[in-house]
Coordinates of C-alpha atoms and ligand atoms in Angstrom, one line a residue:
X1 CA -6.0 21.7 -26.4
X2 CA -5.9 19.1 -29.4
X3 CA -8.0 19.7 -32.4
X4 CA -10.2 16.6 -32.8
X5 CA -8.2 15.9 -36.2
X6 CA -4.9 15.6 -33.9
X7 CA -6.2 13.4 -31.9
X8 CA -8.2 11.3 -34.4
X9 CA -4.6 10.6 -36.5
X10 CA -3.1 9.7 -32.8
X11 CA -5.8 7.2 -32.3
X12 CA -5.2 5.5 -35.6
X13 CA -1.3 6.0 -35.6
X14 CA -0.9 4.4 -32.3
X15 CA -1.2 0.9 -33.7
X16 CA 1.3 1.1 -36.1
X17 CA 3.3 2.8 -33.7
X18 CA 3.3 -0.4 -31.2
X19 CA 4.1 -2.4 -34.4
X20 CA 7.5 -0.4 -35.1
X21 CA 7.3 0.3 -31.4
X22 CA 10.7 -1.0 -30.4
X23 CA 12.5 -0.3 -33.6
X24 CA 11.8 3.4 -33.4
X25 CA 12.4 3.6 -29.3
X26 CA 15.8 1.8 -30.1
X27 CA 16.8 3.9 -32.9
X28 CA 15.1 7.0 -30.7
X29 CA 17.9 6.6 -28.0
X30 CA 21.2 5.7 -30.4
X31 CA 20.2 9.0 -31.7
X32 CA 19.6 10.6 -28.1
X33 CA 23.4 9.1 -26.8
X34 CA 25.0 10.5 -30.3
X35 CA 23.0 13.8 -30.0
X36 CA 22.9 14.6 -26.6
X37 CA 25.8 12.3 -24.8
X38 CA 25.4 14.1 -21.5
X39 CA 22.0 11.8 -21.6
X40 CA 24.5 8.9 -21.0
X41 CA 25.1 10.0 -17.2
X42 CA 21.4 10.0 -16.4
X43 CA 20.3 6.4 -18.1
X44 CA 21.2 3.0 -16.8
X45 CA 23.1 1.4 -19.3
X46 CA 22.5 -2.0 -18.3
X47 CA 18.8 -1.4 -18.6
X48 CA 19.8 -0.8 -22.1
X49 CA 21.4 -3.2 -22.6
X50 CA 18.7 -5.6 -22.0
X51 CA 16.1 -3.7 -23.7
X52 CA 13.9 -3.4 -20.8
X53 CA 14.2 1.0 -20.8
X54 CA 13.3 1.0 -24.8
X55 CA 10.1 -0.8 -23.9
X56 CA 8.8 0.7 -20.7
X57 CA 9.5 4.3 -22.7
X58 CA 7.5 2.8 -25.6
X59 CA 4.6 1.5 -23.7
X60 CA 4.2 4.9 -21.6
X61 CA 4.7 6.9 -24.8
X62 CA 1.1 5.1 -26.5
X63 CA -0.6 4.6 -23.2
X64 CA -0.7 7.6 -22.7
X65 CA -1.3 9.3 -26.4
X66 CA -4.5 6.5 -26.2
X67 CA -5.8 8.8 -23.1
X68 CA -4.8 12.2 -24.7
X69 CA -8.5 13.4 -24.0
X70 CA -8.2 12.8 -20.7
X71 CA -4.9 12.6 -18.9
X72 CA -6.0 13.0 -15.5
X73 CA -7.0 9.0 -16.0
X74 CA -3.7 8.0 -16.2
X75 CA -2.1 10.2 -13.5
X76 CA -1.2 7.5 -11.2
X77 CA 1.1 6.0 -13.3
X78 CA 2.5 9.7 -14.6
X79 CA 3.5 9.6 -10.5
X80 CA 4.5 6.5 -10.5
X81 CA 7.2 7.7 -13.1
X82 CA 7.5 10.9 -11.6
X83 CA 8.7 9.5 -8.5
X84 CA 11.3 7.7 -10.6
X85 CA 12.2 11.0 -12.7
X86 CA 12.6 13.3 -9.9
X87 CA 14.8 10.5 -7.8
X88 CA 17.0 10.5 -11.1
X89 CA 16.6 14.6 -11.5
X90 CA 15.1 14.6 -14.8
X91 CA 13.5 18.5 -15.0
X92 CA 11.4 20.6 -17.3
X93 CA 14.4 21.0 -19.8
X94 CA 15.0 17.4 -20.6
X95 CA 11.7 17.0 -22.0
X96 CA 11.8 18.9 -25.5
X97 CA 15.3 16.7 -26.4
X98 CA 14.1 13.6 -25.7
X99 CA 10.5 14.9 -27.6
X100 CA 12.9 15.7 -30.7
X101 CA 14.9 12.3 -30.8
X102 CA 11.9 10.9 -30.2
X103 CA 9.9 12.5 -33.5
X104 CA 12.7 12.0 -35.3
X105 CA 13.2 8.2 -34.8
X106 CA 9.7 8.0 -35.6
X107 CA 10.0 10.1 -38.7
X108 CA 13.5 7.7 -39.7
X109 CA 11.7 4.1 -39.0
X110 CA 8.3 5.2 -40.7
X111 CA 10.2 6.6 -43.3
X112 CA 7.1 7.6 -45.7
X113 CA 4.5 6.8 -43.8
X114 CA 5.2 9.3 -41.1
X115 CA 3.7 12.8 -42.8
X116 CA 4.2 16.0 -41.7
X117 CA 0.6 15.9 -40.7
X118 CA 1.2 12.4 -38.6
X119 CA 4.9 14.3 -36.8
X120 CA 3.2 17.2 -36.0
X121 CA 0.1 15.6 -34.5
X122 CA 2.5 13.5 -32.4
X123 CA 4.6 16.3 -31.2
X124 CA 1.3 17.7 -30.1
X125 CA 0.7 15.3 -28.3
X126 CA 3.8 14.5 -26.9
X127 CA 3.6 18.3 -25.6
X128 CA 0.7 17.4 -23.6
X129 CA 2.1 14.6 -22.4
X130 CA 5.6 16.0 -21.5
X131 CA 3.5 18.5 -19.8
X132 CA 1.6 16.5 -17.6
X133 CA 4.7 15.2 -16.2
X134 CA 6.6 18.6 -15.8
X135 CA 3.3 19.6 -13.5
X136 CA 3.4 16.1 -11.5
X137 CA 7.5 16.0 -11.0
X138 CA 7.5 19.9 -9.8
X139 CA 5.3 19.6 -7.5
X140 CA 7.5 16.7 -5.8
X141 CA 10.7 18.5 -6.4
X142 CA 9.1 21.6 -4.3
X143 CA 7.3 18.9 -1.8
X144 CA 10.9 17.3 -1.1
X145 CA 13.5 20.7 -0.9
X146 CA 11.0 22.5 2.0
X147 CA 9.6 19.3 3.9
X148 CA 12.0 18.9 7.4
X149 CA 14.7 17.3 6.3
X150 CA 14.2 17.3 2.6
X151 CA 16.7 18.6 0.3
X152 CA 17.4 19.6 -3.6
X153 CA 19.2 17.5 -6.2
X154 CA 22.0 15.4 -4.2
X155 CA 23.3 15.5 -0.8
X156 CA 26.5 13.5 0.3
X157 CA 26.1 11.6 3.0
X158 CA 28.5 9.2 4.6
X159 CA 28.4 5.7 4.8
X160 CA 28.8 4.7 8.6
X161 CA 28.1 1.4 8.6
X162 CA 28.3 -1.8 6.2
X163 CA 26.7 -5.2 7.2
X164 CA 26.7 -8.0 5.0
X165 CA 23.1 -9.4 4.9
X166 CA 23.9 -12.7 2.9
X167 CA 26.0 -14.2 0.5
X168 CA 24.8 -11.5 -2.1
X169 CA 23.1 -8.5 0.0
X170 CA 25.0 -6.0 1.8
X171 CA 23.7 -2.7 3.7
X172 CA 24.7 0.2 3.8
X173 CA 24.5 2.5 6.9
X174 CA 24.5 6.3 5.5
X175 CA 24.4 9.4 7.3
X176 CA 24.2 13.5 5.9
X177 CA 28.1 14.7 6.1
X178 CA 26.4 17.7 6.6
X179 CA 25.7 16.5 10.2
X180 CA 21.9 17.3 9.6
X181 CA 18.6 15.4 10.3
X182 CA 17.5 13.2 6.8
X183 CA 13.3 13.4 5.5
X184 CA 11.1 10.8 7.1
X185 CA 10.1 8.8 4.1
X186 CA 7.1 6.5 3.8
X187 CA 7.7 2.3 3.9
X188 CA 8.5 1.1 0.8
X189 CA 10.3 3.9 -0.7
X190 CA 13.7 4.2 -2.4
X191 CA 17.0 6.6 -2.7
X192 CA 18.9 7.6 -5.7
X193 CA 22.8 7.2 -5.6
X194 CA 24.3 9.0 -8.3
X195 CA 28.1 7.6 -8.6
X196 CA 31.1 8.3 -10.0
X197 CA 32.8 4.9 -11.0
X198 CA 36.7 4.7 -11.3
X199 CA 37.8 4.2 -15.0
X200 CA 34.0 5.0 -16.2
X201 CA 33.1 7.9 -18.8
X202 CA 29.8 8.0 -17.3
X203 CA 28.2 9.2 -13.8
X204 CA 25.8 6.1 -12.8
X205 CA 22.2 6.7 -10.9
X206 CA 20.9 3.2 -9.2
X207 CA 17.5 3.3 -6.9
X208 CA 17.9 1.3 -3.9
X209 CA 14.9 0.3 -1.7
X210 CA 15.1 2.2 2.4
X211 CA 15.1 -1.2 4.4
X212 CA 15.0 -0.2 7.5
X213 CA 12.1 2.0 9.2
X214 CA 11.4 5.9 8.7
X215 CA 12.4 8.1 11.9
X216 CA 15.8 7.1 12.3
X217 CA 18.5 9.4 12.1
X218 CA 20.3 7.3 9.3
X219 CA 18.9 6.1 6.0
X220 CA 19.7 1.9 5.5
X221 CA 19.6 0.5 2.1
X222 CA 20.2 -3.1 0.9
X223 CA 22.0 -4.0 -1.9
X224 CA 22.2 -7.3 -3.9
X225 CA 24.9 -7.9 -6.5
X226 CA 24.4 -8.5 -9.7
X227 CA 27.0 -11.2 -10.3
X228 CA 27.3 -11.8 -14.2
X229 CA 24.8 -14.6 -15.4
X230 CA 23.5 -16.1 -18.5
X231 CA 25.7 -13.9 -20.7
X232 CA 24.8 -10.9 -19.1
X233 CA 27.9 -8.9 -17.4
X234 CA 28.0 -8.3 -13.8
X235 CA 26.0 -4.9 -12.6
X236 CA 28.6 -1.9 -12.1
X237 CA 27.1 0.0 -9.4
X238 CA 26.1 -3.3 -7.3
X239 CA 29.7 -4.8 -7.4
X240 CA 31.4 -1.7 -7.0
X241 CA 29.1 -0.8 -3.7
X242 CA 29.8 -3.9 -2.5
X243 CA 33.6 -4.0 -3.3
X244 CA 34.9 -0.8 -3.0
X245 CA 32.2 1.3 -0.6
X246 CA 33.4 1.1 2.3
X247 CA 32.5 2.9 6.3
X248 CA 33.6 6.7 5.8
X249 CA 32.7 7.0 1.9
X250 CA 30.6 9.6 0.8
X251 CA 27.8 8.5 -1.3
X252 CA 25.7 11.1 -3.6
X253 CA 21.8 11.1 -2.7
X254 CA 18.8 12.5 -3.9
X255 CA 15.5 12.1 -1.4
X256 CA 13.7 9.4 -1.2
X257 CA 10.6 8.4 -4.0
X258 CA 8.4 6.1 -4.6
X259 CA 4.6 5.2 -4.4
X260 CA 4.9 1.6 -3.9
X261 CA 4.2 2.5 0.3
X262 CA 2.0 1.7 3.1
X263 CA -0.3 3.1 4.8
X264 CA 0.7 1.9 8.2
X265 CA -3.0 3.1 10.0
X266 CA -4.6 0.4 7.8
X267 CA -7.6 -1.9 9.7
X268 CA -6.8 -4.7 7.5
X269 CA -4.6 -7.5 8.0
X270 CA -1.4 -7.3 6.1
X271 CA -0.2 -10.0 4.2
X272 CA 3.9 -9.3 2.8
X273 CA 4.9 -11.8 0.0
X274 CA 9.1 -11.2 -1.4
X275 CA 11.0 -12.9 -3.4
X276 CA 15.0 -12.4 -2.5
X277 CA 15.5 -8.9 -2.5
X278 CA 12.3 -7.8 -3.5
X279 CA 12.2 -8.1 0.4
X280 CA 13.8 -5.1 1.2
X281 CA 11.1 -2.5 0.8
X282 CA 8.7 -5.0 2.8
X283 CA 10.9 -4.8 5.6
X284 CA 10.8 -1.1 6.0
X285 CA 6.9 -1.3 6.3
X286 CA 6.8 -4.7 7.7
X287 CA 8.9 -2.3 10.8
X288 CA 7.0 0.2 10.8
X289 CA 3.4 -1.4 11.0
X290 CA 4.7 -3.1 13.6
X291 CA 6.0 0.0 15.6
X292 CA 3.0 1.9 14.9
X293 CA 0.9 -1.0 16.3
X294 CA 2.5 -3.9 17.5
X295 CA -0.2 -6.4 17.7
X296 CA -1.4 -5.6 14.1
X297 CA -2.1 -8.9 12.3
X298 CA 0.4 -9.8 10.0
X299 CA 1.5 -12.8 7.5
X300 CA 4.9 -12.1 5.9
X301 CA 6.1 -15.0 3.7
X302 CA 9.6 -15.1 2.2
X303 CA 10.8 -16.4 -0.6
X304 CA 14.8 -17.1 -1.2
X305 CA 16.6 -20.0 -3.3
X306 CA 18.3 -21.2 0.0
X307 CA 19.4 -19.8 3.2
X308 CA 22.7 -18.9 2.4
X309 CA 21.0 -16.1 -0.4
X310 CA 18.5 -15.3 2.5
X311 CA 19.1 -11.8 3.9
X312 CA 17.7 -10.2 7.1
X313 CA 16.6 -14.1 8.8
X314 CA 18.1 -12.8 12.5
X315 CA 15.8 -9.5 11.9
X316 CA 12.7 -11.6 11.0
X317 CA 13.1 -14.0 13.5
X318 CA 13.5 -11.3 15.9
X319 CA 10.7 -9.1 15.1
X320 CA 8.3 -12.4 15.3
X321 CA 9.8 -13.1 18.7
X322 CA 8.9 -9.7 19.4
X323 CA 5.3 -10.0 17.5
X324 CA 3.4 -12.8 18.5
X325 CA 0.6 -11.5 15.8
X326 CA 3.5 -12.0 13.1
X327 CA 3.3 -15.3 11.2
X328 CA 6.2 -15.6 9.0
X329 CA 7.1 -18.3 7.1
X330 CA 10.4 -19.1 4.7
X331 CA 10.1 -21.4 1.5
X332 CA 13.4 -22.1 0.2
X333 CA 13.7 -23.4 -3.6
X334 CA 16.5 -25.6 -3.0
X335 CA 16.7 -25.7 0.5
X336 CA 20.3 -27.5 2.2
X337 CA 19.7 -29.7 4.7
X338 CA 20.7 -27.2 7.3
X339 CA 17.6 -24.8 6.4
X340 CA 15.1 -27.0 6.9
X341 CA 15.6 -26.8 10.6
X342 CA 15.3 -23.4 10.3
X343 CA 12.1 -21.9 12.2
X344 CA 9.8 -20.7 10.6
X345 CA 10.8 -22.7 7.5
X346 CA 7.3 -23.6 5.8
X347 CA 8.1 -26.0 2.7
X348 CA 11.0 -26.4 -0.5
X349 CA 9.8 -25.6 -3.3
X350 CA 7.4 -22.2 -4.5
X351 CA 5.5 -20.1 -2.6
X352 CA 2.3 -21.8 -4.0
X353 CA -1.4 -21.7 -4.0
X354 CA -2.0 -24.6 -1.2
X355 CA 0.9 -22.5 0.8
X356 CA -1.3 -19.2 0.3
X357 CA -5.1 -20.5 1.1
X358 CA -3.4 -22.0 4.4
X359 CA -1.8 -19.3 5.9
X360 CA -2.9 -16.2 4.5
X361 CA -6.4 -14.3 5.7
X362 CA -8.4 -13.5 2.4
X363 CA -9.8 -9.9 3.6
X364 CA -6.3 -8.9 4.0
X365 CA -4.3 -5.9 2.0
X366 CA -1.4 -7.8 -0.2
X367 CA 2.5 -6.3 -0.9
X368 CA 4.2 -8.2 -3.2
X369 CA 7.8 -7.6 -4.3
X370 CA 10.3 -9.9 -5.8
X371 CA 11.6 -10.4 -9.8
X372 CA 9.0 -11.2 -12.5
X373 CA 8.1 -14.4 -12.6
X374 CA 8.2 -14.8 -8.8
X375 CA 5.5 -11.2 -9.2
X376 CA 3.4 -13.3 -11.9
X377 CA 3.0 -16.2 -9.9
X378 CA 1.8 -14.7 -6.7
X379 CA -0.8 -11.9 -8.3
X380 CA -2.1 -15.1 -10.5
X381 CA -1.8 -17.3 -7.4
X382 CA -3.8 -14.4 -5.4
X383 CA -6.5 -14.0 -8.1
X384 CA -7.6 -17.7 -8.0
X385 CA -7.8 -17.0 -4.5
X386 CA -10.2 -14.6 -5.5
X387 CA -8.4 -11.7 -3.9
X388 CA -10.0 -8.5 -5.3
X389 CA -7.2 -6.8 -7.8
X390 CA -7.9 -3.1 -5.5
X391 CA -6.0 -5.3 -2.4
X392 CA -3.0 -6.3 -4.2
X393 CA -0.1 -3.9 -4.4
X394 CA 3.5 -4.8 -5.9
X395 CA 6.4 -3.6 -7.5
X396 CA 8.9 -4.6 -9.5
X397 CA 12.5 -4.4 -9.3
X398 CA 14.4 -3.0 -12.3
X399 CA 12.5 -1.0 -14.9
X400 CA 8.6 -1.2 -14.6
X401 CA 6.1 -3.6 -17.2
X402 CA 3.3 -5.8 -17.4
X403 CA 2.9 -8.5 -15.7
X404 CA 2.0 -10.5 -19.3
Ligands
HEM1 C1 12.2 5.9 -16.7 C2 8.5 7.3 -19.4 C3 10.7 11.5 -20.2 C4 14.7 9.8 -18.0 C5 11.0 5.9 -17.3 C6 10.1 4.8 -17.3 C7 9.0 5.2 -18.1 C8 9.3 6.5 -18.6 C9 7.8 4.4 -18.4 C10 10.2 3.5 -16.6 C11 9.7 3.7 -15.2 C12 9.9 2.5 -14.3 O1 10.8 1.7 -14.6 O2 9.3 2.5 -13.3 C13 8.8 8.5 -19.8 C14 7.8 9.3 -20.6 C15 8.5 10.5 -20.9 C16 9.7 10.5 -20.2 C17 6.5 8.9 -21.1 C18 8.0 11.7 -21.7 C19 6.8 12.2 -21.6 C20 11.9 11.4 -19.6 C21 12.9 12.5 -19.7 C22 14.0 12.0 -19.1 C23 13.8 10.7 -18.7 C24 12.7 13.9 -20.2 C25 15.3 12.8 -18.9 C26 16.4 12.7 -19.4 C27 14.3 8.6 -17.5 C28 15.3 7.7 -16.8 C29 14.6 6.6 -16.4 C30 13.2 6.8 -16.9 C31 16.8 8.0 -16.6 C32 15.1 5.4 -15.6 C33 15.4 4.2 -16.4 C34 16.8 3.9 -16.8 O3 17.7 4.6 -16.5 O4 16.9 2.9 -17.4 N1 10.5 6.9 -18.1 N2 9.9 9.3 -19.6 N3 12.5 10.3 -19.0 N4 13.1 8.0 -17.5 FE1 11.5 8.7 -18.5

């Protein structure tokens, strides 16, 4: 327990804290890569790179020092990172070094404003903090290694078959080399490929969203690649997956993670909104709604720049074929002239409000996946609609923030 002093000088510290936020989380993991370089095998270096890891660690940090009293408030987001720690294999022993580089890029920025009476409330705290997550992630490290199928850090499986999905997503067919059966996961979760690149210093993990539905006795995912864009280099593990994987590889996985799922015995209509590959993990529980009860009443709209970037069309088209209480429709950005023949194809341009208060039923449960902007739009296009906040569920891809 925290004496009320502790937790009064984390309440007023966490302010400044924000202010020096991302100096003090940079600075915290130049010293974690120089202290502790096996670190550099378990963190994405392109998230790094962009910045995007040093804030979402920074963000988590105060959140969750602001409900020090009562951490069992913020528990589904300490399993929403949990999923993503255990997928990566973070475990208890991690904790204290990153807690150290931590205090002591606090202590280093703050220089002599941080007191021995402010770093030792805040290591405190982080105890309790580092804690909660050590109780969450165990518990899903035991729930993974005994369910059927489950298994303990990473398996190799074999890749068995490779489609190419679109100009810039391919999937990946993988099966256990140990010829046994893989964990039924729910819709909408993800693997963890941990990969040793030619040429690299560092092992690389990547999460990649299942695609295809749970049951089957092969785990599919999708992968786009990251071409290089705006000044930012291409993405390592995407190009070399899609370059140099080929059928007969083994791939290194841990089991799947991930809270961003459905409930596929729902009553409510479902309503699936992704923008280019945001629409893999609404595939898998677009599938397996469907298998579980085919005449479920569905909406999925799909957003993609044109068709030639627009994975899984035959798959869709089929599964509404199949599905007569599927609606899907495709907006294309800049659509050519060849996609506006397309069926289904709905209108160039956004998925926008009009587009949403026409087709979509308002008592329905929303899944919305796609990059940020694409995210922002729809959750502020679905409030106006005046869907309640409790029926919207989305994820992000790459690191997790706010939708500010
Ligand atoms: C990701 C918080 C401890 C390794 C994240 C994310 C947050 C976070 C908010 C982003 C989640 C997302 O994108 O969905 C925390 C907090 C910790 C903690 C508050 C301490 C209490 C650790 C430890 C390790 C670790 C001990 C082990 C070395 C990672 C990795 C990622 C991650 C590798 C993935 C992001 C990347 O590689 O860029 N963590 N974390 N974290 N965390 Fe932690």
């Amino acid at each position: 327990m925290l004496s009320q002093a502790t937790k009064d000088i984390i309440t007023s510290t966490v302010p400044v804290l924000e202010i020096y936020g991302e100096r003090i989380t940079t600075r915290f993991y130049e010293r974690l890569f120089q202290n502790e370089p096996s670190m550099l095998d378990i963190f994405n270096q392109t998230n790094q790179r962009k910045g995007q890891q040093q804030t979402a660690l920074a963000q988590a940090v105060y959140a969750a020092a602001l409900h020090i009293e009562h951490i069992e408030d913020i528990l589904p987001v300490v399993k929403q990172i949990g999923h993503k720690h255990r997928g990566l294999g973070v475990t208890p022993e991690h904790y204290p070094i990153i807690g150290e580089n931590l205090l002591g890029a606090m202590k280093e920025v703050l220089g002599d404003g941080a007191t021995d009476e402010i770093i030792g409330a805040w290591a405190q705290a982080y105890g309790v903090i580092a804690d909660a997550f050590i109780g969450v992630e165990q518990d899903m490290y035991a729930q993974v290694a005994t369910q059927t199928g489950g298994w303990e850090g990473f398996r190799p499986f074999i890749v068995v078959k490779k489609v190419q999905e679109s100009d810039v997503i391919t999937s990946f067919y993988i099966e256990p080399e140990d010829g046994g059966t893989v964990a039924v996961y729910e819709p909408g979760q993800y693997l963890t490929l941990k990969i040793d690149i030619p040429g690299l210093a560092h092992t690389q993990r990547r999460q990649y969203s299942l695609s295809d539905e749970p049951g089957k006795p092969y785990y599919r995912i999708s992968v786009k690649r990251e071409d290089a864009h705006d000044g930012w280099p291409e993405g390592i593990v995407s190009t070399y997956l899609h370059h140099h994987v080929q059928v007969g590889d083994t791939l290194h996985v841990a089991a799947p993670a991930g809270d961003f799922t459905l409930d596929v015995t729902t009553h409510h209509p479902i309503v699936f909104l992704s923008g280019g590959v945001g629409m893999t993990p609404l595939l898998s529980m677009v599938h397996s709604l469907l298998t579980y009860d085919p005449q479920h009443e569905v909406t999925y709209v799909h957003a993609a720049i044109h068709g030639g970037v627009h994975a899984f069309q035959t798959e869709m088209e089929e599964l509404a074929i199949a599905h007569p209480s599927l609606q899907y429709y495709i907006v294309y950005e800049k659509p050519h002239e060849e996609d506006k023949q397309r069926a289904h194809f709905a209108q160039a341009g956004y998925i926008d409000l009009a587009l949403l208060d026409a087709r979509v039923p308002r008592d329905a449960e929303f899944y919305v996946c796609g990059p940020k902007p694409f995210m922002k739009s729809m959750v502020t296009s679905l409030q106006q609609l005046n869907v309640s906040s409790d029926h919207i569920h989305y994820e992000f891809f790459g690191p997790q923030g706010s939708l500010e």
